[in-house]
Structure formats: C-alpha cells, structure tokens
Short mmCIF file of C-alpha atoms and ligand atoms in Angstrom, two decimals:
data_model
loop_
_atom_site.label_atom_id
_atom_site.label_comp_id
_atom_site.label_asym_id
_atom_site.label_seq_id
_atom_site.Cartn_x
_atom_site.Cartn_y
_atom_site.Cartn_z
CA MET A 1 55.83 -24.71 88.88
CA TYR A 2 59.06 -22.35 90.36
CA GLU A 3 60.11 -21.03 93.70
CA THR A 4 61.89 -18.32 95.20
CA LYS A 5 61.97 -17.70 99.22
CA ARG A 6 59.13 -17.15 100.12
CA LEU A 7 56.60 -17.26 96.29
CA GLN A 8 56.17 -19.07 94.28
CA LEU A 9 54.76 -18.57 90.14
CA ARG A 10 52.30 -20.73 88.28
CA SER A 11 49.77 -20.86 84.93
CA LEU A 12 46.56 -19.24 85.30
CA VAL A 13 43.88 -21.45 85.63
CA LEU A 14 40.00 -20.33 84.98
CA SER A 15 39.84 -20.96 88.73
CA ASP A 16 41.79 -17.84 89.73
CA ALA A 17 39.13 -14.74 87.84
CA ALA A 18 37.94 -13.85 91.13
CA GLN A 19 40.76 -13.28 92.81
CA VAL A 20 42.05 -11.37 90.36
CA GLU A 21 39.87 -9.56 89.42
CA ALA A 22 38.91 -8.55 93.58
CA LEU A 23 42.83 -7.61 93.87
CA ALA A 24 43.46 -6.02 90.33
CA GLY A 25 40.14 -4.44 90.67
CA ASP A 26 41.31 -1.36 93.08
CA TYR A 27 42.40 1.58 92.21
CA GLU A 28 45.76 2.37 94.01
CA ILE A 29 46.52 -0.91 90.52
CA ALA A 30 45.13 0.36 88.06
CA LYS A 31 46.11 3.79 88.58
CA THR A 32 49.67 3.25 88.25
CA THR A 33 49.29 0.72 84.72
CA LEU A 34 47.44 0.75 81.56
CA ASN A 35 45.93 -2.43 80.34
CA ILE A 36 44.49 -3.16 83.87
CA PRO A 37 40.71 -1.63 83.58
CA HIS A 38 38.47 0.67 86.50
CA PRO A 39 36.50 -0.04 86.93
CA TYR A 40 38.11 -4.13 86.49
CA PRO A 41 34.83 -5.39 84.75
CA GLU A 42 33.03 -8.00 85.84
CA GLY A 43 33.96 -11.18 83.18
CA GLY A 44 36.86 -9.40 82.54
CA ALA A 45 39.01 -11.43 84.07
CA ILE A 46 37.75 -14.29 82.63
CA THR A 47 38.85 -12.92 79.27
CA TRP A 48 42.23 -12.15 80.15
CA ILE A 49 42.99 -15.54 81.75
CA THR A 50 41.01 -17.53 78.57
CA SER A 51 42.87 -15.18 76.17
CA ILE A 52 46.14 -16.44 77.49
CA LEU A 53 44.99 -20.22 77.90
CA GLU A 54 43.97 -20.87 74.41
CA ASP A 55 47.00 -18.31 73.49
CA PRO A 56 48.96 -20.86 71.05
CA ASN A 57 52.24 -18.22 71.95
CA GLU A 58 51.78 -18.78 76.21
CA GLY A 59 54.95 -19.88 76.57
CA LYS A 60 57.05 -19.35 74.02
CA THR A 61 56.85 -15.02 73.25
CA ARG A 62 55.17 -14.41 76.70
CA ARG A 63 55.37 -16.78 80.08
CA THR A 64 52.98 -15.98 82.67
CA PHE A 65 52.75 -16.46 85.92
CA ALA A 66 50.51 -15.82 88.57
CA ILE A 67 52.01 -15.13 92.31
CA THR A 68 51.43 -16.59 95.07
CA LEU A 69 51.88 -16.74 98.64
CA ASP A 70 50.75 -20.00 100.51
CA ASN A 71 49.10 -21.06 97.66
CA MET A 72 46.49 -17.89 97.26
CA LEU A 73 46.93 -15.56 94.31
CA ILE A 74 49.19 -12.58 94.98
CA GLY A 75 49.91 -10.77 91.61
CA THR A 76 50.32 -11.72 88.74
CA ILE A 77 54.25 -11.28 86.43
CA SER A 78 54.89 -11.34 82.63
CA LEU A 79 57.93 -11.95 80.53
CA LEU A 80 56.39 -10.56 76.54
CA ILE A 81 59.54 -11.88 74.83
CA ALA A 82 59.86 -9.61 71.70
CA GLU A 83 61.51 -12.90 69.35
CA VAL A 84 62.53 -11.18 67.07
CA HIS A 85 64.85 -8.61 68.87
CA ASN A 86 65.94 -11.40 71.89
CA ARG A 87 64.28 -9.81 74.33
CA ALA A 88 61.89 -8.63 76.83
CA GLU A 89 59.66 -7.04 79.07
CA LEU A 90 59.27 -7.54 82.91
CA ALA A 91 55.06 -6.42 83.52
CA TYR A 92 53.99 -7.34 87.07
CA TRP A 93 51.67 -6.10 89.89
CA LEU A 94 50.93 -7.07 93.25
CA GLY A 95 47.70 -7.23 94.83
CA THR A 96 47.93 -4.25 97.50
CA GLU A 97 48.53 -5.30 100.69
CA TYR A 98 50.97 -7.18 99.87
CA TRP A 99 53.10 -3.76 98.69
CA SER A 100 56.53 -2.95 100.63
CA GLN A 101 57.88 -6.92 102.07
CA GLY A 102 60.52 -6.97 98.16
CA TYR A 103 58.02 -9.78 96.97
CA MET A 104 58.03 -8.27 93.81
CA THR A 105 61.40 -7.89 93.28
CA GLU A 106 62.28 -11.47 93.73
CA VAL A 107 59.67 -12.69 91.40
CA ALA A 108 61.67 -9.84 89.36
CA GLN A 109 64.20 -11.75 89.77
CA LEU A 110 63.58 -15.77 89.50
CA MET A 111 61.93 -14.04 85.98
CA ILE A 112 64.97 -12.72 84.47
CA GLN A 113 66.83 -15.96 85.28
CA ILE A 114 64.04 -17.19 83.70
CA GLY A 115 64.45 -15.09 80.45
CA PHE A 116 68.23 -15.43 80.38
CA GLU A 117 68.73 -18.51 80.53
CA GLU A 118 65.50 -20.89 79.76
CA HIS A 119 64.92 -18.21 76.40
CA GLN A 120 68.31 -17.04 75.67
CA LEU A 121 67.02 -13.60 75.68
CA HIS A 122 69.67 -10.65 75.17
CA ARG A 123 68.49 -8.51 77.01
CA ILE A 124 65.23 -7.67 79.07
CA TYR A 125 63.24 -4.24 80.23
CA ALA A 126 61.21 -2.97 81.65
CA ALA A 127 58.91 0.64 82.11
CA SER A 128 56.96 1.86 84.89
CA PHE A 129 56.04 5.67 85.19
CA THR A 130 58.20 8.52 86.19
CA GLU A 131 55.15 8.98 89.34
CA ASN A 132 56.25 4.79 90.00
CA PRO A 133 58.58 4.61 92.95
CA GLY A 134 56.99 1.07 94.12
CA SER A 135 58.16 0.33 90.14
CA TRP A 136 61.12 1.98 88.58
CA LYS A 137 63.00 0.75 92.69
CA ILE A 138 62.42 -2.72 91.82
CA MET A 139 64.08 -2.62 88.54
CA LYS A 140 67.28 -0.62 90.73
CA LYS A 141 67.25 -3.17 93.17
CA LEU A 142 67.67 -5.61 90.30
CA ASP A 143 71.08 -4.14 89.01
CA MET A 144 68.91 -2.42 85.79
CA THR A 145 70.25 0.54 84.11
CA TYR A 146 68.64 3.10 84.13
CA GLU A 147 68.16 3.91 79.70
CA GLY A 148 66.01 6.92 79.60
CA THR A 149 62.45 8.82 80.59
CA MET A 150 60.41 8.77 77.57
CA ARG A 151 58.54 11.81 78.07
CA HIS A 152 53.89 11.93 77.60
CA HIS A 153 55.20 8.85 75.52
CA VAL A 154 51.54 7.62 76.90
CA MET A 155 47.89 8.55 77.62
CA LYS A 156 46.99 7.48 80.88
CA TRP A 157 43.09 8.82 81.79
CA GLY A 158 43.37 11.27 79.28
CA LYS A 159 46.21 12.98 80.42
CA PRO A 160 49.76 12.74 79.21
CA VAL A 161 52.66 11.02 81.80
CA ASP A 162 56.27 9.73 81.54
CA LEU A 163 58.07 6.53 80.80
CA VAL A 164 61.34 5.67 82.45
CA TYR A 165 63.14 2.98 81.11
CA TYR A 166 65.07 0.29 83.65
CA GLY A 167 67.23 -2.57 81.59
CA ILE A 168 69.80 -5.00 81.69
CA LEU A 169 72.03 -7.77 79.33
CA LYS A 170 72.40 -10.88 79.00
CA GLU A 171 76.57 -10.54 79.77
CA GLU A 172 75.66 -8.16 82.59
CA TYR A 173 73.15 -10.87 84.42
CA GLU A 174 75.65 -13.40 83.81
CA THR A 175 78.60 -11.01 85.10
CA LYS A 176 76.41 -9.95 89.09
CA LYS A 177 76.21 -14.18 88.89
CA GLN A 178 79.37 -14.46 88.46
CA GLY A 179 80.19 -11.79 91.33
CA ALA A 180 76.79 -13.70 93.02
CA LEU A 181 78.82 -17.37 93.64
C1 LIG B 201 54.29 -1.96 91.07
C2 LIG B 201 54.70 -3.36 92.54
C3 LIG B 201 54.33 -4.08 91.96
C4 LIG B 201 55.37 -2.81 93.66
O1 LIG B 201 55.99 -4.39 94.49
P1 LIG B 201 56.62 -4.20 96.05
O2 LIG B 201 55.44 -5.62 95.50
O3 LIG B 201 55.92 -3.44 96.70
O4 LIG B 201 57.69 -4.12 96.28
P2 LIG B 201 59.00 -4.46 96.79
O5 LIG B 201 58.70 -4.01 97.88
O6 LIG B 201 60.03 -5.36 95.65
O7 LIG B 201 59.37 -3.12 96.36
C5 LIG B 201 59.83 -2.34 96.28
C6 LIG B 201 60.32 -0.93 96.55
O8 LIG B 201 59.80 0.33 96.19
C7 LIG B 201 59.36 1.06 97.49
N1 LIG B 201 57.89 2.35 97.78
C8 LIG B 201 56.94 0.90 97.51
N2 LIG B 201 56.41 2.67 97.18
C9 LIG B 201 56.43 3.51 96.91
C10 LIG B 201 56.65 4.51 96.96
N3 LIG B 201 54.99 5.39 96.93
N4 LIG B 201 56.90 6.14 97.21
C11 LIG B 201 58.20 5.18 96.94
N5 LIG B 201 59.12 4.41 97.41
C12 LIG B 201 57.74 3.08 97.72
C13 LIG B 201 59.30 -0.16 99.05
O9 LIG B 201 59.12 0.55 100.18
C14 LIG B 201 60.74 -0.80 98.57
O10 LIG B 201 62.04 0.05 98.75
P3 LIG B 201 62.12 -1.06 99.45
O11 LIG B 201 62.68 -2.43 98.84
O12 LIG B 201 64.12 -0.15 99.76
O13 LIG B 201 62.03 -0.52 100.68
C15 LIG B 201 53.02 -2.67 92.86
O14 LIG B 201 52.88 -1.56 94.34
C16 LIG B 201 51.30 -2.59 93.33
O15 LIG B 201 51.50 -4.22 91.79
N6 LIG B 201 51.49 -1.61 92.02
C17 LIG B 201 51.04 -1.54 91.60
C18 LIG B 201 50.80 -2.19 89.97
C19 LIG B 201 51.78 -1.47 88.84
O16 LIG B 201 52.25 -0.48 89.44
N7 LIG B 201 52.11 -2.34 88.24
C20 LIG B 201 54.01 -1.30 88.70
C21 LIG B 201 53.54 -0.99 86.05
S1 LIG B 201 55.58 -0.69 85.80
#
C-alpha cells in the first residue's frame, strides 16, 4: 500500500471487478486506450484481475495497482517492466468523473519513484495517442522529455493513429529530486 497526498495505491482484489467494469466500461476510456474493450464484456474484469493475481511476474516485472480515493477504486495504473532493458512503461486510466483534478499526475509521480527507487530502473516512458492531451499533459507535468511521434503506429478501431512518446531517465529523476530538496 502506498499513499500520495490525496490517494492510495493498493493491489487489486477480485471484489474490485464490478467497479472496474463500471468505470472502464465508459466509452470515453476505451476511446483512447488500446487494451480496454468496448463494450466491456461482463466478467471481463474478473478475468483481468485473476490474470494479475495469478501472474508470477506481478510485483517483479509488472506492478499493477488500484487507485483509491477514500477507499473507493477510481482507476488503475501499471508499470510494465522490460527487465532486459532495465526500463518500464507506464499505463493508466481513471474513471471519467475524476478527470482533470491532477489525480493521475499525482499517482504517476509515485510510480516513477517506485520504478527508479525500488526497481532500480534506468528509464521510464509512456505513450499516448496524439489526440489524447489529457494523457500527454501528465507526461509533461512529470518532467518527462518528448521523444517523438510514431506516425500511424497503431490501429484503433480500424483507423491508424499517431502515438507520442515521453520518457525520463534515472539521472534526470535524481537531478530533479536533488533540486526539490
Ligand atoms: C488520461 C487520464 C488518465 C488523465 O487523468 P487525469 O487525472 O485527468 O490527469 P491530470 O488531471 O493529472 O492531468 C491531465 C491534464 O490534461 C488536461 N486535460 C484533460 N483533458 C484534456 C483535453 N481533452 N484537452 C486538453 N487538456 C486536457 C487537464 O486539464 C490536466 O492539465 P492541467 O493540470 O494543466 O490542468 C484520463 O483522462 C483517462 O483515464 N483517460 C482515458 C484512458 C487513457 O487515455 N489512458 C491513457 C492511455 S495513454
């Protein structure tokens, strides 16, 4: 269990499934993600959470958390670690009613700390659709560096879309931390 100023991060449990389905089932969330189906299939969240709970890599090469506000699940966030490259990708979503209050920036900052300080990563990056400013603005606020745009890199619902990439290196994180002291 981890805490930020306003939120908590904890492991997912099977009883989160209904809330995951209720929130992630929103079209607005599926629209800008690659792995969240729409409509969200009934029982899909149970399958997803079970796959995490049974994954021997969870905690090692993948850290997945429920984001909670006053004990209520409001979204999830994952750090997907490529051990061989000592790097990880951040992936996240938040229920629409909680958007634009700085919540994901707050939580993603903690995930970066976990990645660099607990997992000794060298690099953390994130990618989003170019047309998803709510996501790439988080990356900018985290002092990640814009690394480029991969044109028509993925297909979303039959159409090619551009992805922007942002990243931060361990030394940049350390420099920023020193500056904050
Ligand atoms: C992306 C997402 C996690 C953002 O979470 P959030 O808690 O609202 O993010 P934050 O409030 O920390 O920061 C978002 C920033 O983008 C801004 N923003 C949000 N929507 C925007 C939009 N449509 N256009 C421009 N700016 C937007 C917010 O105002 C905020 O900027 P500010 O702090 O300068 O005001 C949330 O929108 C979401 O879950 N989207 C659907 C799933 C998704 O796209 N996940 C990411 C896949 S890469």
